[in-house]
Amino acid sequence: DAGITQSPRHKVTETGTPVTLRCHQTENHRYMYWYRQDPGHGLRLIHYSYGVKDTDKGEVSDGYSVSRSKTEDFLLTLESATSSQTSVYFCAISPGTSGSQHLYEQYFGPGTRLTVT
Amino acid sequence: QQQVKQSPQSLIVQKGGISIINCAYENTAFDYFPWYQQFPGKGPALLIAIRPDVSEKKEGRFTISFNKSAKQFSLHIMDSQPGDSATYFCAASKSSSNTGKLIFGQGTTLQVKP
């Protein structure tokens, strides 16, 4: 999986609890992304990062926050988990840089299956 | 608002047949159209991609056909094999955003029967 790992791989949590998912890469790529995958919706972008401490929102960012203090780690936090956040979460990295067509070639991690009860 | 619409939702094809998956987009600023393949329990993997300056791109048994005027593009899998059974996603992006943001279709689950 292109030097990208996600942890945990599975998690069950209760409504209202905070949850943090971790994405770790060994490729030293600048761009990283968090997606959620739900049946009938494909993959939807939650947040992305274009460098250390540089992040921006995607199309479904409400209820999520991210942080990137090191190039290799991109954290996704659900401040207070809700049942609607039950999903499979994927992290992706891109070897491209701004202005490069390789920016749109994304490599995905194995995913984290999160269940909020 | 679904900016990229994908069909069919599921597809069953006999071994050796042609699998065809279609996508339509709305935003004329999109200029990069990749396809991803996902096996159960795995993350999506980039399969093939096309830009609107060409009408067709072929890589092995996989071909993307692109119709700019109709704002449609499709994936054709020739001589489909049971190993091609997976979920396929089309996507679109606009390179001018310089963000790498991709808008995905809803996905198509392909089953190739032996």
mmCIF file of C-alpha atoms in Angstrom:
data_model
loop_
_atom_site.group_PDB
_atom_site.id
_atom_site.type_symbol
_atom_site.label_atom_id
_atom_site.label_comp_id
_atom_site.label_asym_id
_atom_site.label_seq_id
_atom_site.Cartn_x
_atom_site.Cartn_y
_atom_site.Cartn_z
ATOM 1 C CA ASP A 1 0.000 0.000 0.000
ATOM 2 C CA ALA A 2 2.629 2.497 -1.115
ATOM 3 C CA GLY A 3 4.181 3.006 2.327
ATOM 4 C CA ILE A 4 1.020 4.160 4.009
ATOM 5 C CA THR A 5 -0.523 2.684 7.143
ATOM 6 C CA GLN A 6 -3.627 3.491 9.132
ATOM 7 C CA SER A 7 -4.390 2.807 12.757
ATOM 8 C CA PRO A 8 -6.454 1.450 14.243
ATOM 9 C CA ARG A 9 -7.843 -0.793 11.499
ATOM 10 C CA HIS A 10 -11.082 -1.370 13.352
ATOM 11 C CA LYS A 11 -12.721 0.573 16.153
ATOM 12 C CA VAL A 12 -16.049 0.494 17.932
ATOM 13 C CA THR A 13 -16.899 3.495 20.037
ATOM 14 C CA GLU A 14 -19.885 5.032 21.752
ATOM 15 C CA THR A 15 -21.786 8.125 20.715
ATOM 16 C CA GLY A 16 -20.294 11.261 22.205
ATOM 17 C CA THR A 17 -16.766 9.961 22.687
ATOM 18 C CA PRO A 18 -13.749 11.493 20.940
ATOM 19 C CA VAL A 19 -11.925 9.356 18.392
ATOM 20 C CA THR A 20 -8.603 9.892 16.643
ATOM 21 C CA LEU A 21 -7.522 8.008 13.557
ATOM 22 C CA ARG A 22 -3.912 8.021 12.460
ATOM 23 C CA CYS A 23 -2.393 7.952 8.995
ATOM 24 C CA HIS A 24 1.329 7.348 8.698
ATOM 25 C CA GLN A 25 3.392 7.503 5.505
ATOM 26 C CA THR A 26 6.999 6.646 4.785
ATOM 27 C CA GLU A 27 7.103 8.315 1.343
ATOM 28 C CA ASN A 28 7.803 11.879 2.525
ATOM 29 C CA HIS A 29 4.934 13.174 0.358
ATOM 30 C CA ARG A 30 3.622 16.629 1.003
ATOM 31 C CA TYR A 31 -0.058 16.055 0.195
ATOM 32 C CA MET A 32 -2.287 13.845 2.343
ATOM 33 C CA TYR A 33 -6.047 13.306 2.337
ATOM 34 C CA TRP A 34 -8.784 11.834 4.519
ATOM 35 C CA TYR A 35 -11.847 10.301 2.869
ATOM 36 C CA ARG A 36 -14.879 8.458 4.118
ATOM 37 C CA GLN A 37 -16.508 5.684 2.118
ATOM 38 C CA ASP A 38 -20.199 4.925 2.441
ATOM 39 C CA PRO A 39 -22.461 2.749 0.257
ATOM 40 C CA GLY A 40 -24.068 4.794 -2.485
ATOM 41 C CA HIS A 41 -21.761 7.762 -1.929
ATOM 42 C CA GLY A 42 -18.407 6.567 -3.165
ATOM 43 C CA LEU A 43 -15.524 8.318 -1.431
ATOM 44 C CA ARG A 44 -15.955 11.817 -0.065
ATOM 45 C CA LEU A 45 -13.129 14.102 0.969
ATOM 46 C CA ILE A 46 -13.154 15.172 4.614
ATOM 47 C CA HIS A 47 -9.936 17.206 4.959
ATOM 48 C CA TYR A 48 -6.605 17.392 3.241
ATOM 49 C CA SER A 49 -3.132 18.678 4.013
ATOM 50 C CA TYR A 50 -0.594 20.302 1.724
ATOM 51 C CA GLY A 51 2.231 20.449 4.240
ATOM 52 C CA VAL A 52 3.090 20.456 7.933
ATOM 53 C CA LYS A 53 0.484 22.538 9.768
ATOM 54 C CA ASP A 54 -1.229 23.326 6.415
ATOM 55 C CA THR A 55 -4.708 21.835 6.146
ATOM 56 C CA ASP A 56 -8.014 22.654 4.496
ATOM 57 C CA LYS A 57 -11.587 21.396 4.424
ATOM 58 C CA GLY A 58 -13.107 18.961 1.975
ATOM 59 C CA GLU A 59 -16.752 18.430 1.061
ATOM 60 C CA VAL A 60 -17.846 16.685 4.305
ATOM 61 C CA SER A 61 -15.739 18.327 7.024
ATOM 62 C CA ASP A 62 -18.436 19.063 9.633
ATOM 63 C CA GLY A 63 -17.747 17.154 12.864
ATOM 64 C CA TYR A 64 -14.125 16.418 11.947
ATOM 65 C CA SER A 65 -10.824 18.104 12.631
ATOM 66 C CA VAL A 66 -7.301 17.255 11.498
ATOM 67 C CA SER A 67 -3.760 17.948 12.488
ATOM 68 C CA ARG A 68 -0.400 17.497 10.860
ATOM 69 C CA SER A 69 2.603 18.236 13.045
ATOM 70 C CA LYS A 70 5.006 16.032 11.071
ATOM 71 C CA THR A 71 5.263 15.235 7.361
ATOM 72 C CA GLU A 72 4.657 11.550 7.978
ATOM 73 C CA ASP A 73 1.559 11.770 10.202
ATOM 74 C CA PHE A 74 -1.935 13.062 9.463
ATOM 75 C CA LEU A 75 -4.487 12.710 12.251
ATOM 76 C CA LEU A 76 -8.263 12.767 11.893
ATOM 77 C CA THR A 77 -10.297 13.527 15.021
ATOM 78 C CA LEU A 78 -13.982 13.117 15.634
ATOM 79 C CA GLU A 79 -14.514 15.452 18.565
ATOM 80 C CA SER A 80 -17.788 13.831 19.626
ATOM 81 C CA ALA A 81 -18.616 10.775 17.552
ATOM 82 C CA THR A 82 -22.148 10.337 16.181
ATOM 83 C CA SER A 83 -23.793 7.320 14.558
ATOM 84 C CA SER A 84 -23.729 9.138 11.206
ATOM 85 C CA GLN A 85 -19.940 8.957 11.346
ATOM 86 C CA THR A 86 -20.005 5.164 11.199
ATOM 87 C CA SER A 87 -18.020 4.560 8.033
ATOM 88 C CA VAL A 88 -14.809 3.292 6.517
ATOM 89 C CA TYR A 89 -12.123 5.956 6.586
ATOM 90 C CA PHE A 90 -9.305 6.047 4.064
ATOM 91 C CA CYS A 91 -6.157 8.074 4.066
ATOM 92 C CA ALA A 92 -4.437 8.850 0.782
ATOM 93 C CA ILE A 93 -1.136 10.396 -0.201
ATOM 94 C CA SER A 94 -0.008 12.025 -3.415
ATOM 95 C CA PRO A 95 3.514 12.173 -4.843
ATOM 96 C CA GLY A 96 2.741 15.405 -6.664
ATOM 97 C CA THR A 97 3.449 19.012 -5.857
ATOM 98 C CA SER A 98 1.476 22.134 -6.617
ATOM 99 C CA GLY A 99 1.125 22.496 -10.381
ATOM 100 C CA SER A 100 2.155 18.900 -11.079
ATOM 101 C CA GLN A 101 -0.220 16.455 -12.736
ATOM 102 C CA HIS A 102 1.036 13.818 -10.305
ATOM 103 C CA LEU A 103 -0.865 15.686 -7.601
ATOM 104 C CA TYR A 104 -3.985 13.872 -8.790
ATOM 105 C CA GLU A 105 -2.468 10.405 -8.545
ATOM 106 C CA GLN A 106 -3.460 9.309 -5.095
ATOM 107 C CA TYR A 107 -2.399 6.204 -3.204
ATOM 108 C CA PHE A 108 -4.695 4.897 -0.537
ATOM 109 C CA GLY A 109 -4.085 3.198 2.775
ATOM 110 C CA PRO A 110 -5.895 0.039 3.892
ATOM 111 C CA GLY A 111 -8.682 1.891 5.700
ATOM 112 C CA THR A 112 -10.149 2.070 9.199
ATOM 113 C CA ARG A 113 -13.598 0.663 9.852
ATOM 114 C CA LEU A 114 -15.254 2.812 12.528
ATOM 115 C CA THR A 115 -18.527 1.888 14.187
ATOM 116 C CA VAL A 116 -20.263 4.383 16.456
ATOM 117 C CA THR A 117 -22.931 2.762 18.653
ATOM 118 C CA GLN B 1 -25.229 17.632 -5.179
ATOM 119 C CA GLN B 2 -23.538 14.760 -6.954
ATOM 120 C CA GLN B 3 -21.049 16.266 -9.365
ATOM 121 C CA VAL B 4 -20.007 12.902 -10.810
ATOM 122 C CA LYS B 5 -22.709 10.345 -11.516
ATOM 123 C CA GLN B 6 -21.717 6.732 -12.115
ATOM 124 C CA SER B 7 -23.713 3.852 -13.547
ATOM 125 C CA PRO B 8 -24.591 1.080 -13.248
ATOM 126 C CA GLN B 9 -24.430 0.481 -9.509
ATOM 127 C CA SER B 10 -23.665 -3.196 -10.097
ATOM 128 C CA LEU B 11 -22.712 -5.271 -13.108
ATOM 129 C CA ILE B 12 -22.447 -8.989 -13.810
ATOM 130 C CA VAL B 13 -20.429 -10.106 -16.833
ATOM 131 C CA GLN B 14 -19.401 -13.503 -18.114
ATOM 132 C CA LYS B 15 -15.713 -14.329 -18.363
ATOM 133 C CA GLY B 16 -14.358 -13.065 -21.670
ATOM 134 C CA GLY B 17 -17.058 -10.431 -22.046
ATOM 135 C CA ILE B 18 -16.776 -6.652 -22.088
ATOM 136 C CA SER B 19 -17.547 -4.676 -18.939
ATOM 137 C CA ILE B 20 -18.668 -1.078 -19.437
ATOM 138 C CA ILE B 21 -19.025 1.492 -16.666
ATOM 139 C CA ASN B 22 -20.207 5.017 -17.377
ATOM 140 C CA CYS B 23 -19.704 8.351 -15.646
ATOM 141 C CA ALA B 24 -21.139 11.796 -16.275
ATOM 142 C CA TYR B 25 -19.920 15.046 -14.819
ATOM 143 C CA GLU B 26 -21.354 18.532 -14.511
ATOM 144 C CA ASN B 27 -18.446 20.885 -13.932
ATOM 145 C CA THR B 28 -16.800 21.803 -17.244
ATOM 146 C CA ALA B 29 -13.707 22.922 -15.320
ATOM 147 C CA PHE B 30 -12.843 19.295 -14.555
ATOM 148 C CA ASP B 31 -9.781 18.283 -16.550
ATOM 149 C CA TYR B 32 -8.477 15.065 -15.046
ATOM 150 C CA PHE B 33 -10.500 11.859 -14.901
ATOM 151 C CA PRO B 34 -9.032 8.816 -13.108
ATOM 152 C CA TRP B 35 -10.498 5.412 -12.450
ATOM 153 C CA TYR B 36 -9.824 3.510 -9.259
ATOM 154 C CA GLN B 37 -10.203 -0.213 -8.581
ATOM 155 C CA GLN B 38 -10.972 -1.511 -5.104
ATOM 156 C CA PHE B 39 -10.884 -5.098 -3.907
ATOM 157 C CA PRO B 40 -12.781 -6.095 -0.736
ATOM 158 C CA GLY B 41 -10.958 -5.039 2.415
ATOM 159 C CA LYS B 42 -8.441 -2.921 0.509
ATOM 160 C CA GLY B 43 -8.017 0.714 -0.324
ATOM 161 C CA PRO B 44 -8.750 1.961 -3.856
ATOM 162 C CA ALA B 45 -5.887 1.765 -6.334
ATOM 163 C CA LEU B 46 -5.354 4.025 -9.342
ATOM 164 C CA LEU B 47 -6.127 2.056 -12.492
ATOM 165 C CA ILE B 48 -6.009 4.460 -15.422
ATOM 166 C CA ALA B 49 -6.611 8.156 -16.041
ATOM 167 C CA ILE B 50 -7.372 10.498 -18.932
ATOM 168 C CA ARG B 51 -7.283 14.199 -19.719
ATOM 169 C CA PRO B 52 -9.830 15.840 -22.061
ATOM 170 C CA ASP B 53 -7.300 16.511 -24.807
ATOM 171 C CA VAL B 54 -7.609 12.864 -25.901
ATOM 172 C CA SER B 55 -10.750 10.865 -26.655
ATOM 173 C CA GLU B 56 -9.418 7.460 -25.687
ATOM 174 C CA LYS B 57 -6.664 5.921 -23.591
ATOM 175 C CA LYS B 58 -5.833 2.245 -23.476
ATOM 176 C CA GLU B 59 -3.735 0.291 -20.993
ATOM 177 C CA GLY B 60 -3.813 -3.435 -21.541
ATOM 178 C CA ARG B 61 -7.398 -4.635 -21.314
ATOM 179 C CA PHE B 62 -8.586 -1.348 -19.810
ATOM 180 C CA THR B 63 -9.749 1.562 -21.998
ATOM 181 C CA ILE B 64 -11.154 4.962 -21.074
ATOM 182 C CA SER B 65 -13.366 6.639 -23.653
ATOM 183 C CA PHE B 66 -13.979 10.360 -23.214
ATOM 184 C CA ASN B 67 -16.733 12.510 -24.750
ATOM 185 C CA LYS B 68 -16.085 16.131 -23.842
ATOM 186 C CA SER B 69 -19.204 17.576 -25.507
ATOM 187 C CA ALA B 70 -21.472 15.136 -23.660
ATOM 188 C CA LYS B 71 -19.475 15.475 -20.419
ATOM 189 C CA GLN B 72 -19.247 11.718 -20.170
ATOM 190 C CA PHE B 73 -16.482 9.165 -19.861
ATOM 191 C CA SER B 74 -16.498 5.419 -19.578
ATOM 192 C CA LEU B 75 -14.313 2.486 -18.615
ATOM 193 C CA HIS B 76 -14.245 -0.575 -20.842
ATOM 194 C CA ILE B 77 -12.721 -3.813 -19.601
ATOM 195 C CA MET B 78 -12.075 -6.138 -22.502
ATOM 196 C CA ASP B 79 -11.893 -9.917 -22.063
ATOM 197 C CA SER B 80 -13.128 -9.570 -18.488
ATOM 198 C CA GLN B 81 -11.654 -12.051 -16.007
ATOM 199 C CA PRO B 82 -12.834 -13.262 -12.579
ATOM 200 C CA GLY B 83 -9.825 -11.437 -11.113
ATOM 201 C CA ASP B 84 -11.357 -8.171 -12.349
ATOM 202 C CA SER B 85 -14.223 -8.616 -9.887
ATOM 203 C CA ALA B 86 -13.996 -5.493 -7.740
ATOM 204 C CA THR B 87 -15.603 -2.125 -7.151
ATOM 205 C CA TYR B 88 -14.689 0.582 -9.643
ATOM 206 C CA PHE B 89 -14.836 4.299 -9.002
ATOM 207 C CA CYS B 90 -14.582 7.097 -11.508
ATOM 208 C CA ALA B 91 -13.418 10.502 -10.324
ATOM 209 C CA ALA B 92 -12.860 14.001 -11.590
ATOM 210 C CA SER B 93 -10.792 16.986 -10.603
ATOM 211 C CA LYS B 94 -9.742 20.407 -11.822
ATOM 212 C CA SER B 95 -6.012 20.876 -11.930
ATOM 213 C CA SER B 96 -6.314 24.639 -11.593
ATOM 214 C CA SER B 97 -7.249 24.196 -7.936
ATOM 215 C CA ASN B 98 -3.732 22.863 -7.171
ATOM 216 C CA THR B 99 -5.155 20.841 -4.315
ATOM 217 C CA GLY B 100 -5.368 17.303 -5.685
ATOM 218 C CA LYS B 101 -9.005 17.181 -4.622
ATOM 219 C CA LEU B 102 -10.937 14.394 -6.321
ATOM 220 C CA ILE B 103 -14.720 14.106 -6.696
ATOM 221 C CA PHE B 104 -15.695 10.432 -6.855
ATOM 222 C CA GLY B 105 -18.655 8.689 -8.431
ATOM 223 C CA GLN B 106 -20.802 6.355 -6.356
ATOM 224 C CA GLY B 107 -18.987 3.194 -7.444
ATOM 225 C CA THR B 108 -19.832 0.118 -9.519
ATOM 226 C CA THR B 109 -19.496 -3.395 -8.178
ATOM 227 C CA LEU B 110 -18.381 -5.711 -10.959
ATOM 228 C CA GLN B 111 -18.734 -9.468 -10.774
ATOM 229 C CA VAL B 112 -17.167 -11.554 -13.537
ATOM 230 C CA LYS B 113 -18.580 -15.057 -13.638
ATOM 231 C CA PRO B 114 -16.278 -17.919 -14.661
#
